[in-house]
Structure formats: C-alpha cells, structure tokens
DNA sequence: ACAGGCTCCGAAAACGATTTCGGTGAAAAA
DNA sequence: TTTTTCACCGAAATCGTTTTCGGAGCCTGT
C-alpha cells in the first residue's frame, strides 16, 4: 500500500539512493550486475518515480495547460481531443480549463496554471480579452504560450490558426459559382477576429465577382444560438424576397435558418442555398444536410501541442523561442443545402 | 523573470524562510508587524508558492484525473465541464484523459495519473473493461476513485449514476400512455451495463401494461451511429407495418430513424412516435424535434467531483472511506416526435 | 613497491515549502 | 536579584529524486 521510493529500494538492496537512481537511468558508472538487481527489484515492487519530486528537482512537470472558451462545443472538444492525443505521445498530460469567454477567468486560470508549474500553456482567447498584459507575464516567467483559433496579432508567440478570410471567401465564392446572385450574410459580434475575417472574406468574394455590396443583406446575431438563425431567417426573406443564398458565420445559426426555411416552405437549395461554417457534427443530420466549411479542430489541437512542445524544448536548451505560425488548411464540404457546382473543365 | 521563492523573500527581509512561511500562513507566533512586512513584499513581488514543492511536502497535488471513453461527445463533454467547475471551487485542477473505449488505454492512463500523484481519479469504464484489478490497485495505493456513468458493481468505490432501467421504463411508459401499442426498441451492444438496463426497463414497461414482449421488435445496432438508425428505420417498417413507436437507446440513432422516416414519408409522431435517450443538443434541431430522456451530464460531473473530494478528505483524516452511491434523477423531455399525453387528473 | 589508472559506489547538496522544537531576549513575577 | 513567563524567531529535518564530486578498492606497469 505505501508507495515504493528510491530509499526503500536502496535499503532493501543495501545500496544508496544515488546508486539506485543511476542504475535505473542506466548510468555508465554502475556495474551491470547491480543494474540488473536494481531493475528487477524495482519492477517487482512496481516502482514508479514520484513525479512531484522529479518536477521539483528538474524544474519540469510534464504537464501543460489548455484554456478554451467553452468545453461543450464541437470544435473545441475536438481541439481538446487532438491536443491530449499529441501530448500523450510525448509523455505530457493536459489540464483543461474553461473561460466561458470571460477575461477575468482567463487571467485567473493563467495564474493557477503558473502556480502548478506547467511546462507550457495552450490558449484560445476569450471574446472579452482586449489587453494582453497577463499573457506577457506568463511568457516572461519562462512559460511558453501557444495561441490557437482566437488569437491576437499583438501577442508575440507561436500560433495555430485557420485563414478565416480565405475560408469565408471560398464559401461565398462557392455559393456564387453554384448560381447564387443575392447572398445574405449572417455575422456575429465583431469582437473576435474570426468573425471580422469571415465578414471580410464574404465581401471580398462579392467584389471579385463584381457583385455590389449591400449592407441591408448583412444580419447580426445577438447571440450565437439556433434561435437567432431561426429568427433571422424570416427577416431575411421578408426584407429580400429574391435572396437566393445565405452564408452564416457558424453552423448553429445556419441550422436555425434551415429549420425556419423548412417551415416557411422555402425550398433549399432550389430557391435559397445555405452555407454554414465549422462543419459541426450536426451538419449531417439536418434536413437537408448542411454544406459547410470544415474547421479542423483535431488537427489544430495536435499542431498546437507540437508547436508548444518545440517551444518548450528550445527554452530548455537555453535558446530563444522564435514564434512560428501554422495555418491549417480548410475546405468546403458540399452537402444538400447548396446546389451542385457545374463540373469544371480540367 | 525568475520566480520569487520563500528564500528570496527571506533574504530581502533579513528573516528565515521558516518565519516567512509562517507569516504568510498567519501563524500565531509571528509578530503582527513582521506579518505585514512579509505580506507586503510577497504581494509586491507577486509571490506564488511552488506547488511542486508543496505537493512533495504535503503529499497532495491538488490535481485530480478524469478518464472518459470519448471527449467529442455531448454527454461526456458536459461531464468534463461540470467536473472542472466543481473542482475549481475547491482549488483543484483536472487532467483529462480519453480511453477510446479501450481497456489497455484505461490501464495506462490510470498508471500515468498515479505517477503524477493526483489526489483522486474520476473514471467512466471503457466498454472493453471486464476485469478490475487495475482499479483495485489504484485504490489500494490510497488514491480514491469515483466511478460514474459506466460503472461496475464489482468495484467497491463511490459512484455517480443514473437509473437507466427506471429511465427507460419511464420513456417506454410515456410512449404507451401517449397511445403507442406496438413499440420497437433499438438497442446497442450488450457490453455496457447501461445498454442492458435500458433494455430491461423497456421490457418492464411492456409487462406492466400487459403488452407481450416480441423479440422481433428488438433491433440491434452494430455501431453507435446516425447511419445505423437510418438503416434500421427502414427495416423496422418493412418488418412491422403497424409499428407505432420506436424507443432508441441513444439520441444519435433516434435521429437516424427520424431522418429515414421523413424520407419514407412516415408521419412522426402521427403514425410512429420516436423517443431517444440522453437529450443531446441535436434533439432540438431535428425535424421534428426529438423527445428524449434527459441525462444530466453536467450535474453528474459536479457530483462526481464532490464525492471524490469527500473521499479525499476522509482519507486525509486517516479514516476509512465508506463508498457512497449517488443517483441523479432523469426526466423525460417531450418534444414533437411523440404525441402529447392526455392531461392527468390531479 | 609504488605511481597511475580503472571501476564502481556513496555522501551530500539541491529543488522549495512546511513544521517541529528549541532558543533568545525582554518583561513580569517572586 | 533571581526566576518565570511570554512573544517572537530560526535551525534543521523532511518530502523523493537527481547529479556532481570524490573516494575506496583493485589492477597494471615499471
């Protein structure tokens, strides 16, 4: 029942803790026979080093922190999953924390993780975060931070992102190429950069195709909910009878639109095409299934950890971290809420 | 940039580390003035105790482990969320791990967490787990374990569960009371206890209402997917033209059924009622919306932590843990895939 | 026989915080 | 004046592991 320690092994074998430790780590200055004896006893007593003591001595905990705005969220839970998987391969464990989009919580959690001596932190900014002192403090303390998804260009750190602008551009372009002429855009609050970029991407696609931008076609969600999509769908149709495309900045809202269109007997995609964003699980179960932009959460989580691991290693070697930015490619997943593209000539 | 330690504070103030430590912990044998000086310097230098050192000394890490079969899953991500929230209130952090329903991974993760000196472990068994030696080992080492959702009656530990049998009974009863006479049941693999219990609940409800059990009305999913529901829906209708109710053991499958019924122009709920299980988010966005049994993940996560915390405390006091089992109540959420109940006379 | 070179092991310091057990000095009591 | 009491502080051990440095013992070569 009590844990086996180095000392216990040492006394049983009539050795010192130093020798036992070195034997287990295969130091060259230990006799082969002794090593064998030590290893045998260690395995038979199921010795496991106390990682608290190791951490104290080696100044590393082999634990990292992961801070996200929301856990119950398809995209972010994918991030968690990818991150944990990558971490495990390198022998790291992951402490998960949630900010609920609150700046205060973000600050607190950062502090908590620092006290726990984590070796690094993965962070997706909360919508409320406008200043970055708290993050700089962490970095200055020698704890590497990697930002992902919701980032800030003002923070000098490694980052993992998608190109929201390009992705939104492609989504809009797709709608246009499939025959849409009048496309409404449902956007969210302009606080997170992602929302801004998706809006810009939409506008750029219009410009590229010489479609004049019409501000009355832009609808703003008060909250990021199914209900908002449901509400706005009717408004869109009332305002513009000839709308033939809707690009929503997130799937959840697009799903609400779909539902309302069904109820209003508006044919999707024959009359109006609907395009979402994120490629959540629910895109596959709506009627009709929802076309969307795939946002690769799992890959982002993996890459974010790998980047952090690299930073941890360079810091351990005493070198300076050179921030690196990885952009994960996105792609459109066409389903039944948009019309088919004419096949391109090769 | 370097962290402030007790020693640093001590040398600056011309005191010993012992005095500084005691001053910060408000020991009675320290002069009030000294305390003030210490605290002031500590806050101004932003002193944070090294939790590795604290853990080593006090034999507690203030970290717990949470092992679940799958992270990207509505129910389990709710569990994570609830658990983290409860843990935070008590000053604990949570390391999250995922087994992918694999016994081997469950064993490895348990070992990893033990080495990290977590103060306790929250565990939902993988479907592959049939023996429990590895869990007993953990408990014998003095690390409390609390099981939740997927448990085993053979393990002597605290548990947080729902009464799957009663919940399934109620769901079936609801279908019957709303007028269904011939109810099909879609069940999963009979490995996890939950699936078995839901099946039993279904049968008990039939018995209670003098409806003979008909094995040809039981359909088995090969996998826990939307596609399986889609596939089985057609089979059900082909086998039994007069089926008027379907009780699926999980929402995802029920959603597939709904989709197929829509395509086959089968009126839901007029011709066939459909009842799911778990009350996932997606129940609200299907057409029609899906009636389901609410499975309170968030609450379960919270309660599981609280139970673990209690066990940790009793163990610290040197007392023996008396395993406790908490049952979280479930309830039916009627939506549009089932007919309304006649109002009961009060 | 003795310097030099091996091989193998252990003492000890270090990581940072905690806590017991004295100890010092001054004030109060005798 | 001497003893007791008290308030206040510090030395040192402890948690378990790692690593440097030195040293004991033995063998080799001259």
XYZ file of C-alpha atoms (C1' of nucleotides) in Angstrom:
752
model
C 0.000 0.000 0.000
C 2.695 2.609 0.680
C 4.478 3.762 -2.462
C 7.891 2.352 -3.175
C 10.568 5.005 -3.195
C 14.198 5.057 -4.118
C 15.120 4.914 -0.490
C 13.153 1.763 0.094
C 14.785 0.057 -2.848
C 18.148 1.225 -1.619
C 17.776 -0.154 1.890
C 16.494 -3.484 0.657
C 19.417 -3.856 -1.701
C 21.963 -2.420 0.683
C 22.784 0.382 -1.735
C 22.474 4.126 -1.679
C 19.648 6.031 -3.324
C 22.184 7.566 -5.640
C 23.243 4.218 -6.988
C 19.694 3.012 -7.364
C 18.717 6.145 -9.217
C 21.657 5.866 -11.542
C 21.073 2.183 -12.116
C 17.526 2.846 -13.212
C 18.686 5.568 -15.552
C 21.368 3.351 -16.968
C 24.353 5.425 -15.986
C 27.659 4.047 -17.300
C 29.369 4.069 -13.926
C 27.190 1.350 -12.457
C 28.043 -2.300 -12.588
C 25.944 -4.359 -14.957
C 25.071 -6.826 -12.237
C 23.969 -4.112 -9.866
C 21.819 -2.604 -12.556
C 20.135 -5.916 -13.084
C 19.445 -6.389 -9.401
C 18.029 -2.897 -9.073
C 15.825 -3.151 -12.109
C 14.484 -6.495 -11.054
C 13.502 -5.324 -7.611
C 12.080 -2.108 -8.976
C 9.804 -3.872 -11.395
C 8.768 -6.460 -8.855
C 7.834 -3.765 -6.371
C 6.292 -1.760 -9.191
C 8.428 1.270 -8.501
C 7.213 4.486 -10.063
C 9.201 7.654 -9.511
C 7.438 10.421 -7.673
C 6.880 12.989 -10.333
C 6.429 15.758 -7.819
C 9.967 15.218 -6.607
C 11.209 14.874 -10.154
C 9.474 18.047 -11.118
C 10.918 19.916 -8.197
C 14.385 18.768 -8.999
C 14.280 19.048 -12.779
C 12.068 22.084 -12.936
C 9.579 20.479 -15.246
C 6.218 18.943 -14.565
C 5.437 17.246 -17.875
C 2.037 18.837 -17.608
C 0.637 21.524 -19.860
C -2.437 23.675 -19.526
C -5.173 24.070 -22.113
C -7.522 27.022 -21.811
C -10.542 27.271 -24.044
C -13.656 29.420 -24.012
C -16.111 26.528 -23.919
C -15.837 22.803 -23.478
C -19.278 21.714 -24.594
C -18.676 22.755 -28.159
C -17.981 20.545 -31.119
C -14.992 22.473 -32.372
C -13.307 22.926 -29.012
C -13.877 19.418 -27.813
C -12.122 18.320 -30.971
C -9.262 20.591 -30.055
C -9.055 19.030 -26.603
C -9.042 15.592 -28.101
C -6.290 16.373 -30.599
C -4.201 18.129 -28.019
C -4.410 15.322 -25.482
C -3.519 12.766 -28.087
C -0.437 14.642 -29.227
C 0.597 15.356 -25.653
C 0.338 11.734 -24.666
C 2.798 10.704 -27.343
C 5.381 12.994 -25.807
C 4.663 11.935 -22.255
C 2.705 15.023 -21.288
C -0.598 15.317 -19.508
C -3.106 18.087 -20.032
C -5.005 20.184 -17.526
C -8.132 21.586 -19.141
C -9.746 24.872 -18.132
C -12.662 26.851 -19.477
C -13.093 30.632 -19.515
C -16.721 30.975 -20.567
C -15.468 33.864 -22.683
C -14.594 35.820 -19.576
C -11.411 37.853 -19.323
C -11.303 37.559 -15.559
C -11.429 33.803 -15.672
C -8.747 33.762 -18.312
C -6.476 35.720 -16.014
C -7.206 33.508 -13.035
C -6.683 30.322 -14.937
C -3.382 31.502 -16.254
C -2.269 32.199 -12.728
C -3.473 28.825 -11.498
C -1.531 27.056 -14.195
C 1.606 29.014 -13.455
C 1.423 28.003 -9.818
C 1.072 24.408 -10.816
C 4.348 24.762 -12.679
C 3.012 23.621 -16.009
C 5.646 23.457 -18.720
C 3.561 25.387 -21.212
C 0.112 26.711 -21.974
C -2.214 26.415 -24.938
C -4.679 29.260 -25.072
C -7.631 30.373 -27.126
C -8.501 33.936 -26.198
C -11.865 34.749 -24.699
C -14.066 37.226 -26.525
C -13.738 39.580 -23.589
C -9.967 39.782 -23.802
C -8.717 43.093 -25.094
C -5.440 43.573 -23.249
C -2.618 41.116 -23.039
C -0.520 42.003 -20.059
C -1.464 38.809 -18.283
C -0.199 36.713 -21.158
C 3.073 38.581 -21.481
C 3.626 37.985 -17.777
C 3.364 34.272 -18.312
C 5.773 34.309 -21.216
C 8.216 36.463 -19.267
C 8.165 33.923 -16.479
C 9.602 31.478 -18.950
C 6.455 29.517 -19.644
C 5.854 29.161 -23.377
C 2.378 30.015 -24.626
C 0.871 28.941 -27.922
C -2.283 30.669 -29.112
C -4.802 28.957 -31.332
C -8.015 29.813 -33.124
C -8.882 33.002 -31.295
C -5.568 34.780 -31.308
C -4.279 38.309 -31.171
C -1.709 39.649 -33.538
C -0.343 41.796 -30.735
C 0.999 38.857 -28.783
C 4.413 37.603 -29.709
C 4.019 33.840 -29.504
C 3.599 30.805 -31.665
C 0.137 30.366 -33.106
C -2.092 27.869 -34.856
C -4.848 29.313 -36.933
C -7.048 28.925 -39.951
C -7.376 31.616 -42.562
C -10.910 32.687 -41.787
C -10.857 35.275 -44.502
C -9.875 32.847 -47.193
C -12.282 30.235 -45.898
C -15.188 32.683 -45.962
C -14.099 33.883 -49.357
C -14.174 30.334 -50.673
C -17.548 29.652 -49.123
C -19.049 32.741 -50.719
C -17.316 32.013 -53.981
C -18.806 28.551 -53.888
C -22.289 29.976 -53.491
C -21.706 32.341 -56.396
C -20.348 29.646 -58.644
C -23.319 27.457 -57.859
C -25.547 30.198 -59.199
C -26.384 32.495 -56.300
C -26.726 36.159 -57.180
C -28.002 37.716 -53.990
C -26.327 36.357 -50.912
C -27.152 37.397 -47.378
C -24.546 37.098 -44.646
C -25.289 36.418 -41.029
C -22.450 37.543 -38.855
C -21.782 37.657 -35.157
C -20.426 40.205 -32.805
C -17.366 41.893 -34.241
C -15.223 41.229 -31.211
C -13.367 38.085 -32.100
C -11.100 38.485 -35.066
C -12.540 35.367 -36.658
C -15.932 36.956 -37.149
C -14.407 40.042 -38.670
C -12.342 37.995 -41.062
C -15.274 35.918 -42.189
C -17.175 39.087 -42.926
C -14.248 40.457 -44.913
C -13.920 37.213 -46.840
C -17.572 37.451 -47.789
C -17.129 40.986 -49.052
C -14.008 40.138 -50.988
C -15.764 37.343 -52.804
C -18.547 39.695 -53.823
C -16.045 42.225 -55.073
C -14.145 39.648 -57.045
C -17.356 38.755 -58.863
C -18.467 42.346 -59.355
C -21.439 41.988 -57.110
C -22.100 45.264 -55.315
C -22.016 45.027 -51.520
C -25.421 45.666 -49.999
C -25.398 46.401 -46.295
C -29.042 45.508 -45.909
C -28.060 41.931 -46.660
C -25.919 41.777 -43.535
C -27.639 40.435 -40.446
C -26.187 40.436 -37.000
C -26.750 37.747 -34.398
C -27.368 38.915 -30.891
C -26.257 35.558 -29.582
C -24.668 32.513 -31.012
C -27.738 30.296 -30.980
C -30.014 28.173 -33.051
C -32.841 30.563 -32.171
C -31.076 33.525 -33.711
C -30.788 31.739 -37.039
C -34.431 30.818 -36.779
C -35.377 34.421 -36.092
C -33.212 35.991 -38.762
C -34.265 33.588 -41.496
C -37.735 35.062 -41.583
C -36.393 38.571 -41.513
C -34.130 37.881 -44.441
C -36.969 36.588 -46.549
C -39.247 39.455 -45.587
C -36.615 42.037 -46.391
C -35.440 40.470 -49.613
C -37.825 38.246 -51.492
C -35.239 37.469 -54.127
C -32.462 36.310 -51.836
C -31.015 33.097 -53.182
C -28.155 32.399 -50.800
C -27.342 32.671 -47.115
C -23.854 32.417 -45.699
C -23.902 32.079 -41.930
C -20.752 32.540 -39.906
C -21.403 29.399 -37.917
C -23.285 26.134 -38.356
C -25.527 26.513 -35.382
C -27.078 29.645 -36.804
C -27.277 28.137 -40.275
C -29.200 25.254 -38.785
C -31.761 27.664 -37.381
C -32.106 29.208 -40.803
C -32.649 25.828 -42.349
C -35.368 24.983 -39.879
C -37.253 28.229 -40.478
C -36.958 27.892 -44.228
C -38.460 24.436 -43.934
C -41.361 25.820 -42.010
C -41.838 28.681 -44.448
C -41.836 26.165 -47.288
C -38.848 27.766 -48.870
C -37.022 25.220 -50.984
C -33.414 24.638 -50.012
C -31.322 24.712 -52.118
C -33.608 25.252 -55.115
C -34.789 28.685 -54.006
C -32.159 29.580 -51.419
C -28.791 27.979 -50.776
C -27.476 27.877 -47.238
C -23.840 27.617 -46.256
C -22.589 27.208 -42.714
C -19.172 27.377 -41.121
C -17.245 24.894 -38.941
C -18.594 21.586 -40.218
C -20.024 20.517 -36.927
C -21.449 17.139 -36.452
C -24.963 18.467 -36.775
C -24.496 19.373 -40.432
C -25.000 15.712 -41.256
C -28.346 15.370 -39.570
C -30.254 18.436 -40.663
C -32.798 18.287 -43.437
C -31.370 18.954 -45.919
C -27.828 18.271 -44.806
C -25.854 21.451 -44.436
C -22.937 22.466 -46.623
C -20.188 23.964 -44.557
C -16.558 24.942 -44.241
C -14.555 22.310 -42.454
C -12.684 23.692 -39.494
C -10.150 21.069 -38.465
C -10.241 21.171 -34.670
C -8.496 17.893 -34.055
C -5.566 18.791 -36.273
C -5.355 22.215 -34.715
C -5.168 20.701 -31.265
C -2.402 18.361 -32.344
C -0.389 21.006 -34.114
C -0.799 23.427 -31.257
C 0.691 20.929 -28.880
C 3.535 20.087 -31.208
C 4.362 23.746 -31.531
C 4.276 24.162 -27.787
C 6.488 21.146 -27.356
C 9.013 22.624 -29.733
C 8.993 25.863 -27.792
C 9.408 24.028 -24.514
C 12.410 22.198 -25.887
C 14.141 25.276 -27.266
C 13.608 27.028 -23.968
C 15.073 24.102 -22.096
C 18.157 24.276 -24.263
C 18.500 27.871 -23.185
C 17.818 29.185 -26.663
C 15.372 31.904 -27.556
C 11.957 30.990 -28.902
C 11.269 32.091 -32.439
C 7.489 32.371 -32.711
C 6.079 30.331 -35.522
C 2.631 30.498 -37.063
C 0.985 27.432 -38.507
C -2.023 27.799 -40.738
C -4.217 24.752 -41.075
C -5.988 24.485 -44.426
C -9.776 24.452 -44.533
C -12.027 23.107 -47.233
C -15.644 23.214 -48.211
C -17.846 20.207 -47.587
C -20.703 20.387 -50.078
C -23.901 18.806 -48.887
C -27.517 19.237 -49.843
C -28.202 22.778 -48.707
C -26.316 24.178 -51.701
C -26.651 23.484 -55.374
C -24.066 21.404 -57.156
C -21.265 23.106 -58.962
C -21.025 22.687 -62.692
C -18.093 20.393 -63.256
C -15.038 22.350 -64.139
C -13.224 21.546 -67.323
C -9.846 20.210 -66.474
C 11.645 36.845 -14.690
C 12.882 34.270 -12.156
C 10.193 33.092 -9.796
C 10.112 34.516 -6.304
C 10.670 31.892 -3.659
C 10.440 31.891 0.074
C 14.196 32.100 0.292
C 14.316 35.230 -1.810
C 11.718 36.923 0.358
C 13.597 35.832 3.446
C 16.941 37.254 2.377
C 15.411 40.541 1.318
C 13.663 40.920 4.642
C 16.501 39.568 6.702
C 14.357 36.752 8.012
C 14.409 32.998 7.742
C 12.297 31.030 5.305
C 10.530 29.498 8.257
C 9.348 32.857 9.505
C 8.279 33.986 6.063
C 6.340 30.798 5.510
C 4.605 31.111 8.829
C 3.872 34.775 8.310
C 2.137 34.021 5.045
C 0.101 31.289 6.662
C -0.826 33.543 9.539
C 0.734 31.533 12.302
C 0.042 32.953 15.772
C 3.680 33.019 16.830
C 4.669 35.711 14.361
C 4.633 39.404 15.192
C 1.881 41.372 13.517
C 4.354 43.875 12.128
C 6.526 41.165 10.630
C 3.493 39.589 9.062
C 2.602 42.850 7.456
C 6.084 43.372 6.064
C 6.189 39.854 4.671
C 2.797 40.017 3.092
C 3.503 43.358 1.530
C 6.715 42.213 -0.064
C 5.165 38.955 -1.155
C 2.320 40.658 -2.956
C 4.562 43.267 -4.498
C 6.871 40.579 -5.853
C 3.844 38.518 -6.795
C 4.964 35.534 -4.804
C 3.250 32.266 -5.633
C 4.235 29.135 -3.771
C 5.736 26.383 -5.829
C 3.060 23.747 -5.845
C 5.504 21.024 -6.730
C 7.353 21.637 -3.504
C 4.124 21.939 -1.588
C 2.886 18.720 -3.080
C 6.065 16.902 -2.212
C 5.931 18.079 1.335
C 2.210 17.769 1.976
C 1.688 14.684 -0.139
C -1.061 16.236 -2.163
C -1.062 17.727 -5.615
C -4.457 19.399 -5.729
C -4.872 17.760 -9.099
C -7.334 15.039 -9.981
C -7.615 12.865 -13.060
C -10.692 12.414 -15.207
C -10.838 9.444 -17.541
C -13.651 9.153 -20.042
C -14.222 6.989 -23.081
C -14.676 9.858 -25.537
C -14.222 13.581 -25.379
C -16.040 14.633 -28.522
C -19.388 13.579 -27.207
C -22.176 15.759 -25.911
C -22.745 13.849 -22.715
C -19.102 13.432 -21.762
C -18.091 16.949 -22.590
C -20.838 18.038 -20.222
C -19.323 15.797 -17.608
C -15.923 17.382 -18.128
C -17.419 20.799 -17.825
C -19.290 20.049 -14.623
C -16.331 18.319 -13.076
C -13.914 21.143 -13.836
C -16.307 23.683 -12.445
C -16.784 21.839 -9.176
C -13.064 21.164 -8.895
C -12.198 24.793 -9.388
C -14.322 25.825 -6.452
C -12.273 23.568 -4.217
C -8.955 24.662 -5.648
C -8.378 21.553 -7.732
C -7.306 21.244 -11.326
C -8.300 18.439 -13.648
C -6.204 16.339 -16.001
C -8.424 14.904 -18.725
C -7.726 11.615 -20.481
C -9.611 9.594 -23.061
C -9.695 5.813 -23.448
C -11.472 5.431 -26.788
C -13.255 2.539 -25.110
C -10.001 0.614 -24.872
C -9.086 -1.385 -21.809
C -5.374 -1.063 -22.459
C -5.560 2.700 -22.583
C -7.594 2.741 -19.416
C -4.851 0.813 -17.643
C -2.109 3.046 -18.980
C -3.899 6.231 -18.099
C -4.513 5.062 -14.585
C -0.816 4.406 -14.209
C 0.098 7.786 -15.675
C -2.166 9.543 -13.225
C -0.785 7.618 -10.283
C 2.721 8.671 -11.211
C 1.637 12.246 -11.375
C 0.471 11.908 -7.793
C -3.066 13.003 -8.432
C -5.192 13.174 -5.307
C -8.020 11.200 -6.830
C -9.452 9.823 -10.043
C -12.832 10.075 -11.711
C -13.437 7.205 -14.073
C -16.039 6.062 -16.539
C -15.264 2.487 -17.564
C -14.483 1.676 -21.161
C -16.703 -0.845 -22.916
C -13.714 -3.157 -23.190
C -13.161 -3.339 -19.469
C -14.124 -6.651 -17.943
C -11.648 -7.080 -15.121
C -10.901 -4.608 -12.408
C -7.531 -5.443 -10.949
C -6.029 -2.233 -12.251
C -8.609 -0.169 -10.439
C -8.225 -2.017 -7.167
C -4.502 -1.364 -7.367
C -5.119 2.343 -7.543
C -7.473 2.300 -4.597
C -5.046 0.175 -2.580
C -2.364 2.744 -3.210
C -4.515 5.192 -1.326
C -5.848 7.104 -4.281
C -9.631 7.426 -4.114
C -11.540 6.521 -7.249
C -15.091 7.549 -8.065
C -16.872 5.793 -10.899
C -19.585 7.459 -12.927
C -21.985 6.558 -15.695
C -20.340 3.384 -16.893
C -19.645 1.625 -13.644
C -19.211 -1.874 -12.385
C -20.981 -3.238 -9.375
C -17.932 -5.335 -8.595
C -15.788 -2.365 -7.702
C -16.000 -1.097 -4.179
C -15.922 2.666 -4.614
C -18.162 5.686 -4.618
C -20.289 6.077 -7.714
C -22.476 8.538 -9.544
C -25.074 7.050 -11.800
C -28.474 7.394 -13.294
C -31.053 4.672 -13.050
C -31.036 3.563 -16.650
C -33.639 0.963 -16.003
C -36.093 3.385 -14.492
C -35.369 5.984 -17.146
C -36.003 3.516 -19.942
C -39.086 2.301 -18.146
C -40.423 5.828 -17.971
C -39.632 6.507 -21.595
C -41.476 3.404 -22.704
C -44.309 4.113 -20.331
C -44.572 7.565 -21.826
C -44.902 6.123 -25.313
C -47.569 3.748 -24.122
C -49.517 6.434 -22.333
C -49.392 8.617 -25.397
C -51.129 5.847 -27.289
C -48.477 3.558 -28.698
C -49.370 -0.107 -28.830
C -46.508 -1.651 -30.726
C -43.153 -0.268 -29.758
C -39.870 -1.274 -31.319
C -36.656 -0.947 -29.336
C -33.283 -0.239 -30.833
C -30.542 -1.328 -28.525
C -26.781 -1.412 -28.649
C -24.167 -3.911 -27.807
C -24.901 -5.598 -24.501
C -21.489 -4.889 -23.045
C -22.011 -1.739 -21.048
C -24.434 -2.155 -18.208
C -26.335 0.939 -19.296
C -27.498 -0.692 -22.508
C -28.631 -3.780 -20.684
C -30.567 -1.741 -18.162
C -32.306 0.301 -20.804
C -33.397 -2.880 -22.486
C -34.704 -4.241 -19.198
C -36.569 -1.006 -18.499
C -38.259 -1.277 -21.853
C -39.354 -4.824 -21.129
C -40.608 -3.966 -17.677
C -42.792 -1.198 -19.028
C -44.327 -3.563 -21.529
C -45.007 -6.096 -18.792
C -46.562 -3.517 -16.555
C -49.036 -2.661 -19.302
C -49.737 -6.256 -20.268
C -48.131 -5.909 -23.645
C -46.483 -9.170 -24.644
C -42.774 -8.912 -25.350
C -41.988 -9.565 -29.005
C -38.360 -10.253 -29.765
C -38.784 -9.395 -33.427
C -39.320 -5.817 -32.309
C -35.822 -5.612 -30.888
C -33.181 -4.272 -33.235
C -29.500 -4.233 -32.539
C -27.103 -1.524 -33.665
C -23.793 -2.676 -34.989
C -22.313 0.689 -34.207
C -23.380 3.733 -32.348
C -24.026 5.937 -35.376
C -26.556 8.036 -37.169
C -26.265 5.642 -40.108
C -27.380 2.666 -38.052
C -30.584 4.420 -37.083
C -31.122 5.330 -40.692
C -30.606 1.732 -41.757
C -32.758 0.145 -39.060
C -35.681 2.534 -39.524
C -36.476 1.047 -42.883
C -36.087 -2.462 -41.581
C -38.490 -1.783 -38.754
C -41.173 -0.521 -41.074
C -40.676 -3.374 -43.501
C -40.885 -5.971 -40.738
C -43.789 -4.412 -38.918
C -46.147 -2.217 -40.874
C -48.187 -1.451 -37.792
C -45.367 -0.252 -35.562
C -46.402 2.966 -33.874
C -43.473 3.691 -31.593
C -39.686 3.454 -31.576
C -37.585 3.738 -28.468
C -33.919 4.111 -29.318
C -31.241 3.670 -26.663
C -29.485 6.831 -27.734
C -30.331 10.065 -29.494
C -27.901 9.699 -32.324
C -29.591 6.557 -33.516
C -33.039 8.031 -32.978
C -32.018 10.904 -35.196
C -31.160 8.494 -37.982
C -34.563 6.908 -37.579
C -36.231 10.291 -37.813
C -34.383 11.130 -40.985
C -35.340 7.876 -42.671
C -38.956 8.188 -41.603
C -39.008 11.633 -43.139
C -37.744 10.245 -46.394
C -40.188 7.370 -46.326
C -42.997 9.862 -45.728
C -43.879 8.279 -42.465
C -45.585 10.813 -40.251
C -43.862 11.426 -36.935
C -45.491 11.340 -34.446
C -48.896 10.763 -36.057
C -48.039 7.350 -37.437
C -44.960 6.480 -35.391
C -43.629 8.104 -32.246
C -39.880 8.242 -31.702
C -38.162 8.530 -28.365
C -34.431 8.981 -27.899
C -32.155 8.844 -24.897
C -29.655 11.348 -23.477
C -31.191 14.641 -24.561
C -28.287 15.714 -26.661
C -28.158 19.092 -28.173
C -29.205 17.734 -31.533
C -32.666 16.811 -30.285
C -33.607 20.460 -30.625
C -32.677 20.796 -34.265
C -34.126 17.714 -35.871
C -37.368 17.812 -37.777
C -39.484 17.135 -35.855
C -37.656 17.859 -32.641
C -36.854 14.692 -30.758
C -38.381 13.677 -27.449
C -35.760 12.230 -25.193
C -34.677 11.257 -21.699
C -32.545 13.927 -20.143
C -29.233 12.581 -18.933
C -27.729 15.240 -16.710
C -24.041 15.180 -17.604
C -23.118 18.470 -16.045
C -24.661 17.574 -12.715
C -23.076 14.166 -12.805
C -19.669 15.714 -13.347
C -20.190 18.068 -10.444
C -21.480 15.427 -8.080
C -18.751 13.023 -9.052
C -16.141 15.558 -8.107
C -17.842 16.408 -4.848
C -17.969 12.759 -3.937
C -14.308 12.368 -4.792
C -13.473 15.410 -2.747
C -15.262 13.939 0.222
C -13.345 10.712 -0.150
C -10.062 12.581 -0.438
C -10.825 14.438 2.768
C -11.775 11.362 4.766
C -8.639 9.632 3.581
C -6.536 12.593 4.624
C -8.032 12.440 8.070
C -6.879 8.851 8.246
C -10.399 7.493 8.280
C -11.736 4.747 6.096
C -13.754 5.620 3.022
C -17.333 4.463 3.080
C -18.369 4.135 -0.556
C -21.430 6.134 -1.379
C -23.625 5.928 -4.433
C -25.417 8.961 -5.759
C -28.210 8.549 -8.228
C -29.019 11.570 -10.320
C -32.662 11.800 -11.353
C -33.559 11.803 -15.023
C -36.668 13.115 -16.659
C -38.397 12.974 -19.986
C -38.269 15.972 -22.286
C -41.314 15.758 -24.536
C -40.829 17.326 -27.933
C -42.521 16.874 -31.277
C -41.526 13.321 -32.125
C -44.027 11.929 -29.657
C -47.703 12.595 -29.204
C -48.906 14.661 -26.296
C -50.073 12.971 -23.168
C -53.623 13.379 -22.128
C -53.564 15.642 -19.117
C -53.722 13.663 -15.967
C -56.416 14.418 -13.457
C -54.822 15.716 -10.344
C 56.811 -1.454 -4.131
C 54.643 2.429 -5.854
C 52.539 5.725 -9.044
C 48.858 5.821 -12.083
C 44.613 4.347 -13.926
C 40.296 1.844 -13.597
C 35.712 0.529 -11.923
C 32.181 1.166 -9.028
C 29.705 3.306 -5.431
C 28.073 6.890 -1.947
C 27.940 11.417 0.549
C 25.910 15.491 0.008
C 23.739 19.382 -1.974
C 19.963 20.936 -4.383
C 14.920 21.858 -5.735
C 11.084 24.936 -2.428
C 7.910 24.718 1.163
C 6.430 23.146 5.774
C 6.600 22.284 10.682
C 8.567 20.793 14.992
C 11.203 22.009 18.551
C 14.084 24.874 20.758
C 16.207 29.191 21.818
C 16.785 34.193 22.730
C 15.674 38.284 24.884
C 12.760 41.037 27.480
C 9.160 41.757 30.621
C 6.725 40.176 34.661
C 6.572 37.879 38.946
C 8.848 36.323 43.157
C 18.154 39.977 42.336
C 16.535 35.750 40.646
C 13.207 33.095 38.453
C 9.383 32.506 35.438
C 6.747 33.625 31.599
C 5.877 35.028 27.195
C 6.413 36.753 22.497
C 8.913 36.032 18.687
C 12.022 33.911 15.594
C 15.268 30.279 13.408
C 17.803 25.805 12.789
C 17.001 21.716 10.915
C 14.571 17.781 9.240
C 11.501 16.287 5.810
C 9.236 15.059 1.282
C 11.783 11.952 -3.167
C 14.777 12.492 -6.890
C 18.933 13.927 -9.379
C 23.755 14.798 -10.121
C 28.314 16.287 -9.008
C 32.296 15.131 -6.981
C 35.234 12.476 -4.582
C 36.927 8.288 -2.739
C 37.738 3.430 -1.895
C 39.498 -0.572 -3.750
C 41.837 -3.103 -7.283
C 44.743 -3.882 -11.202
C 48.635 -2.625 -14.343
C 53.074 -1.362 -15.499
C 57.731 -0.090 -14.149
